[in-house]
């Protein structure tokens, strides 16, 4: 579904670029069609950049204090912004338009436990393209689930994850999996763990997950957005109930990886989950988390360690 929506949005953007280029030639006297197109593309990129900048401004004004060791200078801020803009453009304009995962080479035997990838809010499996490539090169079998419909209750996604785990175990002959989940996907994984137990999961890695909600979800659409919201500075009732259902043993299965400069999760410390293993990063935006080289190296190393330990 999200791929179809994005294709329509891409078509609208192309039409907007052509319309702006025509306007530039007719009303502003730009003589060169190439120059008019370039100007139109620059305007479109500027609009996308403004959206990202607005998210950073909101998340920072409503966010948690950045620890001293993670504070950024001018160059660091520029790299943070450009990295998130690049990740956003690539994900929405290419990766999720053609949502495919990297398959293991036929001659390569899968090693260790398979990995199930769970995307976040208004995404699909195309979000995981970079990680999928690294997992394939490491010889780790993996698959992803597409959560639909995109605005549904998080509880409606739980059976979809269960079916994906059953299918992945059947395909690989494994009786357990490792789950890697981004953003809302981490909440889906926790809800699945609550309903189905820990017998078939070795570890859950959440990336940029608003475990205690995010204020930016307060103005987002969908039942799942309401579940991720923060009301008067406190997690939603659904998040509170999910947390109350978990035991110390359940939390110990989870590793939460997050950024102190997340531009969607605010406060950023909402991604810190008590009782879990927490790995903090700096200088990385929300969408860029699952494609940033530092995060990918850490994540693949963690999965490989777990694989070798099994």
XYZ file of C-alpha atoms in Angstrom, residues 8-186:
179
model
C 1.358 8.677 -6.684
C 3.222 11.232 -4.583
C 6.249 10.892 -6.854
C 4.015 11.497 -9.866
C 2.600 14.612 -8.208
C 6.130 15.842 -7.502
C 7.162 15.287 -11.113
C 4.101 17.199 -12.303
C 4.866 19.967 -9.807
C 8.447 20.221 -11.096
C 7.261 20.405 -14.703
C 4.622 22.978 -13.782
C 7.121 25.133 -11.912
C 9.592 24.884 -14.789
C 6.899 26.023 -17.228
C 6.015 28.911 -14.896
C 9.684 29.899 -14.663
C 9.942 30.067 -18.447
C 6.645 31.843 -19.068
C 6.392 34.239 -16.133
C 9.989 34.765 -15.067
C 11.677 34.771 -18.437
C 13.999 31.802 -17.867
C 15.056 31.060 -21.430
C 16.709 27.666 -21.000
C 14.399 24.656 -20.395
C 17.274 22.871 -18.643
C 17.824 25.818 -16.308
C 14.092 26.014 -15.629
C 14.001 22.293 -14.727
C 17.042 22.634 -12.491
C 15.431 25.582 -10.723
C 12.230 23.575 -10.231
C 14.144 20.599 -8.789
C 16.022 22.917 -6.423
C 12.711 24.343 -5.226
C 11.328 20.854 -4.608
C 14.450 19.841 -2.671
C 14.204 23.057 -0.665
C 10.636 22.180 0.320
C 11.704 18.689 1.407
C 14.597 20.216 3.347
C 12.204 22.604 5.115
C 10.079 19.665 6.268
C 13.138 17.945 7.737
C 14.291 21.204 9.336
C 10.852 21.697 10.880
C 10.981 18.214 12.404
C 14.400 18.932 13.878
C 13.181 22.254 15.300
C 10.091 20.664 16.871
C 11.932 17.663 18.290
C 14.657 19.877 19.711
C 12.281 22.405 21.269
C 10.283 19.564 22.841
C 13.205 17.215 23.344
C 15.417 16.050 26.158
C 18.767 17.562 27.102
C 21.628 16.330 24.937
C 24.393 14.891 27.147
C 27.683 16.774 27.001
C 29.510 13.936 25.241
C 26.964 13.988 22.401
C 26.731 17.735 21.778
C 27.498 18.848 18.224
C 29.359 21.759 16.689
C 28.401 23.522 13.479
C 29.913 20.817 11.265
C 28.240 18.079 13.276
C 24.863 19.800 12.967
C 25.356 20.153 9.210
C 26.260 16.452 8.871
C 23.243 15.519 11.015
C 20.842 17.533 8.859
C 22.278 16.479 5.500
C 22.419 12.836 6.593
C 18.764 12.834 7.592
C 17.722 14.695 4.440
C 19.633 12.218 2.278
C 18.141 9.230 4.108
C 14.629 10.662 3.856
C 14.948 11.385 0.147
C 16.452 7.980 -0.629
C 13.928 6.039 1.450
C 10.798 7.787 0.191
C 11.916 8.315 -3.411
C 13.606 4.990 -4.100
C 13.915 2.379 -1.340
C 10.246 2.114 -0.423
C 9.095 2.502 -4.027
C 10.708 -0.824 -4.871
C 10.554 -2.745 -1.574
C 12.908 -5.673 -2.062
C 15.333 -7.443 0.215
C 18.726 -8.878 -0.707
C 18.527 -12.648 -1.068
C 21.373 -14.900 0.028
C 23.481 -16.327 -2.751
C 22.284 -19.806 -3.698
C 25.685 -21.238 -2.846
C 25.711 -19.638 0.597
C 24.365 -21.538 3.559
C 22.487 -19.410 6.064
C 24.367 -19.038 9.328
C 22.825 -18.976 12.782
C 19.414 -17.583 13.583
C 17.269 -15.859 10.965
C 16.355 -12.199 11.400
C 12.890 -10.656 11.027
C 12.826 -6.947 10.156
C 9.863 -4.808 11.268
C 9.554 -1.301 9.823
C 8.063 1.759 11.465
C 5.217 4.216 10.915
C 4.121 4.689 7.274
C 6.956 2.581 5.866
C 7.444 -0.813 4.243
C 10.207 -3.402 3.871
C 12.054 -1.131 1.462
C 13.287 0.809 4.493
C 15.646 -2.075 5.276
C 17.557 -2.189 1.977
C 20.977 -1.284 3.408
C 20.738 -3.583 6.411
C 19.398 -6.374 4.222
C 22.487 -6.156 2.035
C 24.792 -6.401 5.024
C 22.886 -9.352 6.468
C 23.044 -11.138 3.117
C 26.797 -10.584 2.884
C 27.158 -11.952 6.413
C 25.240 -15.078 5.391
C 22.305 -14.370 7.713
C 18.857 -15.381 6.487
C 16.268 -12.669 6.952
C 12.872 -11.437 5.905
C 10.641 -8.454 6.593
C 6.981 -7.884 7.283
C 4.879 -5.152 5.668
C 2.481 -3.812 8.299
C -0.900 -2.942 6.802
C -3.123 -1.033 6.749
C -0.742 1.797 7.538
C -3.075 3.644 9.949
C -4.250 0.583 11.874
C -4.106 -0.126 15.604
C -0.730 -1.537 16.653
C -2.587 -4.549 18.038
C -3.695 -5.365 14.475
C -0.056 -5.678 13.419
C 0.772 -8.324 16.027
C -0.793 -11.300 14.173
C 1.031 -10.179 11.018
C 4.341 -10.436 12.867
C 3.369 -13.858 14.195
C 2.633 -15.137 10.680
C 5.948 -13.740 9.441
C 7.856 -15.481 12.245
C 6.113 -18.787 11.572
C 6.936 -18.491 7.853
C 10.562 -17.523 8.474
C 11.088 -20.400 10.892
C 9.494 -22.837 8.434
C 11.667 -21.596 5.581
C 14.923 -21.749 7.530
C 14.236 -24.736 9.768
C 14.978 -22.627 12.839
C 12.898 -22.634 16.004
C 13.878 -19.092 17.003
C 14.464 -15.727 15.361
C 16.122 -12.391 16.094
C 13.883 -9.353 15.626
C 15.164 -5.985 14.424
C 12.566 -3.211 14.502
C 12.633 0.499 13.695
C 10.539 3.160 15.414
C 6.908 1.988 15.783
C 8.091 -1.497 14.786
C 9.757 -1.798 18.179
